Amino acid sequence: MTRPNAPQAPKYPFHACSELLVEPEYARLRREEPITRVTLPYGGQAWLVTRYDDVRFVLSDSRFSRAASVRPGAPRFFEQPVAEGLGYIDPPRHTTVRRLLNRAFTARRVQAFRPRVQEIADALLDGPAGGSPPIDLATAYAQPLAGQVVCEFVGVPYEDSEQFAPFFDAVVSTTAFTPDEIQAAVSGAQRYFADLVTAERRNPSDTFLGELVRQSANEGTLDDAEVANLGFGVVIAGYETTASQLCNFTFLLLTRPERLTWLQENPDGISGAVEELLRYVPMLSYGGNPVVATEDVTVAGQLVRAGETVVPSNNAANRDERVFTEPDEIDLTRRSNPHLAFHHGPHFCLGSQLARAELQIGLRTLLTRRPSLALDVPPEKIRWKRGSVLRAPAALPVRW
């Protein structure tokens, strides 16, 4: 929604930030304009929020709607709005569905799965990622680790990954695929996961998907199509984001030898190191997920009118000097680290504990078993993904 006679606001994102850089404009905005008008690539103007406390407020306040952000005409980052999935449902429906998911996605289930994550990581380093270097760490280790872990956890046959993995590249595309290609990819994945749900009805398993099918049947809150969409959402979230982050973390450590050496000498510091890397890495190629005000609400001293779009920037919030000492530095021993990498409020990442387990185990195993790990090309020669929601190297050639 653009206010009548509103002056033209600057285009946002402000720059085509490459690699893992954040918008340099964020620091000034946090100091001088913590909420400011910007023009999104599609649909017009929005408010951009950059301070940590204000971003948390927007993410958690019930007067902001995620569902409204993908309605026709709403300002957005992508030509093809993604209108399905848990991330675009508002309470009270969101509360009902999330409660159902929480019963299937328990901390106990994740903890019990950690030994299996370790087995998968070790097997990859004994197999595909253990060949003669150089190898592409993305395709030999990060992607199969993330893919196999989330598939086994959810209850998806990993041997079917060749059928559905190509869908994921299109689903997380911004400009790399056309809207028709993206929609075709979504439809194909939905059909695949619908077949899985049907199979679970016939032969129940003890996986996450099996538990979700049982819970939905007991409560009658979701039909099979909705369960399939949720299963698809969990797999794609775990598959793409975790693989990207494992590559990003490895790249950062290999280009900062003193941090790499410290972590190799202090492997028990892996949990804190992962939290710091989660804070530091601006994973999204855009600023944050838009929301729409459902009534007038004041943010950072500015009246946001009902119907206006707000972009709470997690990337900017995670570099807020009011919260994080020397926020533009990687401090693997940082003690207070309330980052927003997993979001905040009702849409806090459902799979955060599984992602943490994969990143901790995957990174520690890699650095322990490959102590001489190094980039096989100069850092400036690394190719980065383009036209994607996620930032990550297109390939990460390494040697040891």
XYZ file of C-alpha atoms in Angstrom:
400
model
C 0.000 0.000 0.000
C 1.435 3.381 -1.041
C 0.165 6.522 0.651
C -1.442 9.130 -1.660
C 1.121 11.659 -2.932
C 3.914 9.816 -1.085
C 7.397 10.723 -2.349
C 9.267 8.022 -4.210
C 11.116 5.880 -1.666
C 14.471 4.271 -2.488
C 14.422 0.824 -4.019
C 15.028 -2.013 -1.604
C 17.174 -4.085 -1.397
C 19.461 -1.075 -1.805
C 22.283 -3.069 -3.391
C 22.826 -6.446 -4.977
C 24.849 -7.579 -1.979
C 27.180 -10.341 -3.023
C 28.661 -13.134 -0.969
C 27.787 -12.757 2.731
C 27.854 -8.971 3.018
C 25.052 -7.012 4.686
C 23.581 -3.797 3.346
C 26.037 -1.045 4.362
C 23.064 1.319 4.702
C 21.691 -0.591 7.697
C 24.095 0.964 10.204
C 23.054 4.507 9.287
C 19.375 3.605 9.319
C 19.618 2.072 12.787
C 21.187 5.325 14.018
C 19.060 7.865 12.163
C 15.956 6.257 10.602
C 15.091 3.007 12.392
C 11.897 2.891 10.355
C 11.963 4.253 6.814
C 10.014 4.055 3.571
C 11.342 1.829 0.782
C 10.051 0.550 -2.544
C 9.956 -3.221 -2.949
C 10.545 -4.877 -6.342
C 6.814 -5.629 -6.748
C 3.700 -3.958 -5.351
C 4.984 -0.574 -4.180
C 6.174 0.890 -0.923
C 6.699 -0.538 2.546
C 8.234 0.373 5.874
C 11.712 -1.033 6.567
C 12.567 -1.690 10.241
C 16.224 -2.192 11.167
C 16.705 -2.069 14.966
C 16.711 -5.309 16.934
C 14.009 -4.386 19.467
C 11.708 -3.025 16.772
C 12.175 -6.089 14.571
C 11.308 -8.377 17.509
C 8.243 -6.270 18.184
C 6.969 -6.530 14.618
C 7.662 -10.264 14.426
C 5.737 -10.994 17.612
C 2.845 -8.492 17.589
C -0.508 -9.967 16.583
C -1.482 -6.795 14.703
C 0.825 -7.797 11.847
C -0.308 -10.421 9.330
C 1.851 -12.756 7.263
C -1.161 -14.022 5.311
C -1.998 -10.516 4.078
C 1.548 -10.076 2.765
C 0.931 -12.490 -0.116
C -2.478 -11.207 -1.163
C -2.767 -9.705 -4.660
C -1.263 -6.229 -4.856
C 0.684 -6.401 -1.575
C 4.266 -5.069 -1.772
C 6.651 -8.014 -2.023
C 10.113 -9.080 -3.138
C 9.119 -11.701 -5.705
C 6.991 -11.652 -8.820
C 5.442 -14.968 -7.824
C 4.091 -14.753 -4.250
C 4.284 -17.967 -2.234
C 0.946 -18.137 -0.464
C 0.992 -21.631 1.037
C 2.640 -23.119 4.087
C 2.795 -22.508 7.805
C 4.748 -19.285 7.336
C 1.780 -17.598 5.685
C -0.970 -18.571 8.107
C -2.159 -16.226 10.867
C -3.652 -17.079 14.261
C -5.946 -18.631 15.269
C -5.462 -21.146 12.427
C -1.679 -20.873 12.771
C -1.897 -21.607 16.505
C -3.891 -24.779 15.865
C -1.559 -26.066 13.157
C 1.589 -25.131 15.053
C 0.377 -26.969 18.152
C -0.153 -30.066 16.022
C 3.333 -29.779 14.525
C 4.935 -29.247 17.923
C 3.556 -32.592 19.082
C 5.280 -34.315 16.162
C 8.457 -32.195 16.138
C 9.580 -32.654 19.734
C 12.947 -31.872 21.319
C 13.109 -35.501 22.480
C 12.675 -36.744 18.907
C 15.468 -34.439 17.708
C 17.803 -35.437 20.563
C 17.254 -39.109 19.835
C 18.121 -38.474 16.185
C 21.540 -36.861 16.863
C 23.468 -40.178 16.733
C 21.983 -40.814 13.293
C 23.143 -37.369 12.139
C 26.652 -38.311 13.277
C 26.474 -41.604 11.358
C 25.432 -39.826 8.177
C 28.217 -37.241 8.485
C 30.833 -39.942 9.067
C 29.557 -42.040 6.158
C 29.770 -39.096 3.790
C 33.361 -38.373 4.781
C 34.164 -42.066 4.337
C 32.456 -42.033 0.938
C 31.566 -39.184 -1.460
C 33.343 -36.469 0.541
C 36.353 -38.694 1.192
C 37.592 -38.946 -2.372
C 40.743 -37.430 -3.762
C 40.648 -33.660 -3.391
C 39.709 -31.223 -4.644
C 36.013 -31.853 -4.079
C 32.939 -29.633 -4.095
C 31.935 -29.576 -0.437
C 28.426 -28.443 -1.358
C 27.510 -31.470 -3.488
C 29.715 -34.044 -1.746
C 28.920 -33.205 1.882
C 26.620 -30.287 2.776
C 23.713 -31.073 0.467
C 23.603 -34.862 1.007
C 24.025 -34.405 4.769
C 21.133 -31.944 5.016
C 19.032 -33.912 2.539
C 19.475 -37.313 4.126
C 18.978 -36.007 7.672
C 15.750 -34.142 6.989
C 14.373 -36.880 4.746
C 14.957 -39.611 7.312
C 13.668 -37.456 10.151
C 10.467 -36.512 8.313
C 9.896 -39.942 6.780
C 10.747 -39.332 3.133
C 12.716 -41.973 1.212
C 16.055 -40.302 0.507
C 16.472 -42.475 -2.565
C 13.591 -40.464 -4.058
C 15.539 -37.209 -3.696
C 16.337 -37.152 -7.414
C 12.589 -36.870 -7.994
C 11.919 -33.918 -5.716
C 15.240 -32.125 -5.158
C 15.013 -30.303 -8.526
C 11.721 -28.811 -7.330
C 13.528 -27.137 -4.456
C 15.836 -25.093 -6.683
C 12.790 -23.567 -8.339
C 10.817 -23.048 -5.135
C 13.595 -20.949 -3.535
C 14.152 -19.000 -6.763
C 13.683 -15.252 -7.044
C 14.667 -14.705 -10.694
C 16.408 -17.940 -11.717
C 13.084 -19.504 -12.775
C 9.907 -18.106 -14.314
C 6.652 -17.938 -12.309
C 5.254 -20.793 -14.410
C 8.322 -22.934 -13.695
C 8.049 -22.204 -9.978
C 4.369 -23.110 -9.923
C 5.043 -26.321 -11.822
C 7.748 -27.199 -9.298
C 5.414 -26.573 -6.369
C 2.672 -28.680 -7.943
C 5.074 -31.546 -8.599
C 6.338 -31.547 -5.027
C 2.790 -31.388 -3.677
C 1.810 -34.457 -5.687
C 4.834 -36.361 -4.422
C 4.138 -35.533 -0.779
C 0.415 -36.253 -1.190
C 1.371 -39.784 -2.253
C 3.542 -40.105 0.876
C 0.636 -39.103 3.108
C -1.591 -41.683 1.412
C 1.077 -44.318 2.042
C 1.281 -43.278 5.717
C -2.469 -43.739 6.059
C -2.074 -47.329 4.850
C 1.154 -48.217 6.663
C 1.880 -45.837 9.571
C 5.517 -45.225 10.548
C 7.130 -43.702 13.644
C 8.610 -40.785 11.669
C 7.675 -37.117 11.964
C 5.322 -37.428 8.987
C 3.743 -40.543 10.436
C 3.132 -38.808 13.753
C 1.719 -35.770 11.955
C -0.690 -37.967 10.000
C -1.844 -39.657 13.222
C -2.254 -36.377 15.091
C -4.238 -34.799 12.248
C -6.498 -37.849 12.026
C -7.142 -37.800 15.774
C -7.993 -34.110 15.868
C -9.528 -33.713 12.427
C -7.797 -30.343 12.029
C -5.966 -30.969 8.726
C -6.903 -32.740 5.523
C -4.384 -34.816 3.576
C -3.459 -31.964 1.230
C -2.620 -29.733 4.194
C -0.529 -32.444 5.834
C 1.333 -32.965 2.544
C 2.046 -29.235 2.262
C 3.386 -29.140 5.820
C 5.623 -32.135 5.177
C 6.910 -30.514 1.997
C 7.536 -27.269 3.874
C 9.546 -28.971 6.613
C 11.707 -30.858 4.112
C 12.463 -27.886 1.899
C 13.227 -25.676 4.905
C 15.629 -28.233 6.332
C 17.164 -29.266 3.022
C 18.044 -25.928 1.445
C 18.749 -23.711 4.439
C 20.951 -26.115 6.381
C 23.032 -27.102 3.355
C 23.511 -23.426 2.472
C 24.497 -22.499 6.003
C 26.974 -25.350 6.363
C 28.734 -24.106 3.216
C 28.553 -20.485 4.390
C 29.998 -21.340 7.806
C 32.808 -23.376 6.292
C 33.669 -20.601 3.842
C 33.844 -18.025 6.620
C 36.080 -20.194 8.789
C 38.409 -21.060 5.912
C 38.825 -17.364 5.111
C 39.503 -16.480 8.766
C 42.361 -18.792 9.800
C 42.531 -17.539 13.379
C 38.847 -18.468 13.959
C 39.355 -21.826 12.274
C 42.402 -22.613 14.397
C 40.602 -21.639 17.607
C 37.642 -23.889 16.805
C 39.903 -26.813 15.880
C 41.719 -26.388 19.188
C 38.460 -25.928 21.114
C 35.966 -28.359 19.527
C 33.718 -28.146 22.601
C 33.053 -24.542 21.574
C 31.106 -25.702 18.518
C 27.662 -24.869 19.950
C 28.562 -21.242 20.665
C 30.407 -20.971 17.355
C 27.337 -22.133 15.436
C 25.162 -19.570 17.234
C 27.614 -16.804 16.338
C 27.785 -17.872 12.704
C 23.975 -18.008 12.583
C 23.917 -14.410 13.817
C 26.627 -13.204 11.478
C 25.485 -14.759 8.208
C 22.765 -12.812 6.346
C 21.257 -15.959 4.867
C 18.340 -14.347 3.031
C 19.156 -12.549 -0.192
C 16.505 -9.975 0.743
C 15.950 -8.130 4.013
C 13.220 -10.065 5.759
C 9.712 -11.453 5.340
C 7.076 -8.711 4.900
C 4.011 -8.416 7.120
C 0.936 -6.192 6.848
C -0.571 -4.116 9.656
C -4.176 -5.118 10.338
C -4.767 -1.935 12.362
C -2.919 1.272 13.116
C 0.175 0.563 15.206
C 3.208 2.610 16.231
C 6.652 1.217 15.403
C 9.840 3.037 16.433
C 7.792 6.193 17.034
C 6.196 6.059 13.578
C 2.490 5.464 12.969
C 2.034 2.537 10.612
C -1.471 2.571 9.190
C -3.715 -0.445 8.746
C -3.009 -2.056 5.392
C 0.586 -0.893 5.141
C 3.414 -3.385 4.653
C 6.385 -3.600 7.027
C 9.671 -5.402 6.389
C 11.346 -6.352 9.694
C 14.970 -6.976 8.677
C 16.490 -9.884 10.572
C 19.742 -9.249 8.703
C 19.919 -5.700 10.072
C 18.749 -6.661 13.578
C 21.485 -9.271 13.947
C 24.095 -6.538 13.462
C 22.538 -4.059 15.940
C 25.312 -2.548 18.058
C 22.797 -1.886 20.856
C 22.544 -5.642 21.403
C 25.770 -7.161 20.067
C 29.258 -5.898 20.927
C 31.299 -5.360 17.744
C 28.459 -6.829 15.659
C 30.412 -6.841 12.395
C 33.055 -9.150 13.852
C 32.813 -12.927 14.257
C 33.292 -13.692 17.955
C 33.078 -17.457 18.418
C 33.130 -17.007 22.203
C 30.267 -14.492 22.311
C 28.295 -15.171 25.485
C 25.080 -13.224 24.949
C 23.723 -14.061 21.517
C 19.937 -13.639 21.208
C 20.095 -13.600 17.401
C 17.051 -13.711 15.146
C 18.361 -16.202 12.608
C 15.462 -18.513 13.454
C 12.949 -15.672 13.497
C 10.901 -14.715 16.568
C 7.340 -14.880 17.793
C 4.666 -17.259 16.470
C 6.675 -18.006 13.310
C 9.858 -19.002 15.151
C 11.516 -21.773 13.115
C 9.922 -25.132 13.879
C 13.077 -27.033 12.930
C 15.602 -24.880 14.772
C 16.801 -27.697 17.046
C 17.256 -30.126 14.153
C 19.130 -27.447 12.189
C 21.391 -26.787 15.174
C 22.119 -30.497 15.510
C 23.054 -30.787 11.832
C 25.236 -27.685 11.840
C 27.019 -28.580 15.076
C 27.655 -32.203 14.133
C 28.313 -31.510 10.461
C 30.825 -28.734 11.124
C 32.592 -30.434 14.027
C 32.950 -33.709 12.138
C 34.299 -31.956 9.064
C 36.891 -29.915 10.965
C 37.929 -32.840 13.177
C 38.367 -35.356 10.375
C 39.802 -32.877 7.871
C 42.165 -30.770 10.023
C 44.060 -29.457 6.976
C 40.865 -28.406 5.157
C 41.385 -25.372 2.903
C 39.794 -23.648 -0.079
C 41.094 -24.957 -3.382
C 40.659 -21.571 -5.073
C 41.183 -18.004 -3.869
C 38.110 -16.684 -1.991
C 37.375 -14.151 -4.721
C 37.039 -17.009 -7.230
C 34.154 -18.671 -5.369
C 30.947 -18.499 -7.424
C 27.830 -17.491 -5.468
C 24.228 -18.383 -6.170
C 22.209 -15.834 -8.099
C 18.443 -15.461 -8.361
C 17.792 -17.398 -5.136
C 16.131 -16.648 -1.817
C 19.207 -18.037 -0.046
C 22.805 -16.883 -0.117
C 25.385 -19.626 -0.534
C 28.287 -20.636 -2.747
C 27.167 -22.271 -5.981
C 30.133 -24.582 -5.379
C 32.741 -24.778 -2.607
C 35.918 -26.452 -3.920
C 38.148 -27.583 -1.043
C 41.257 -29.682 -0.451
C 43.063 -31.132 2.567
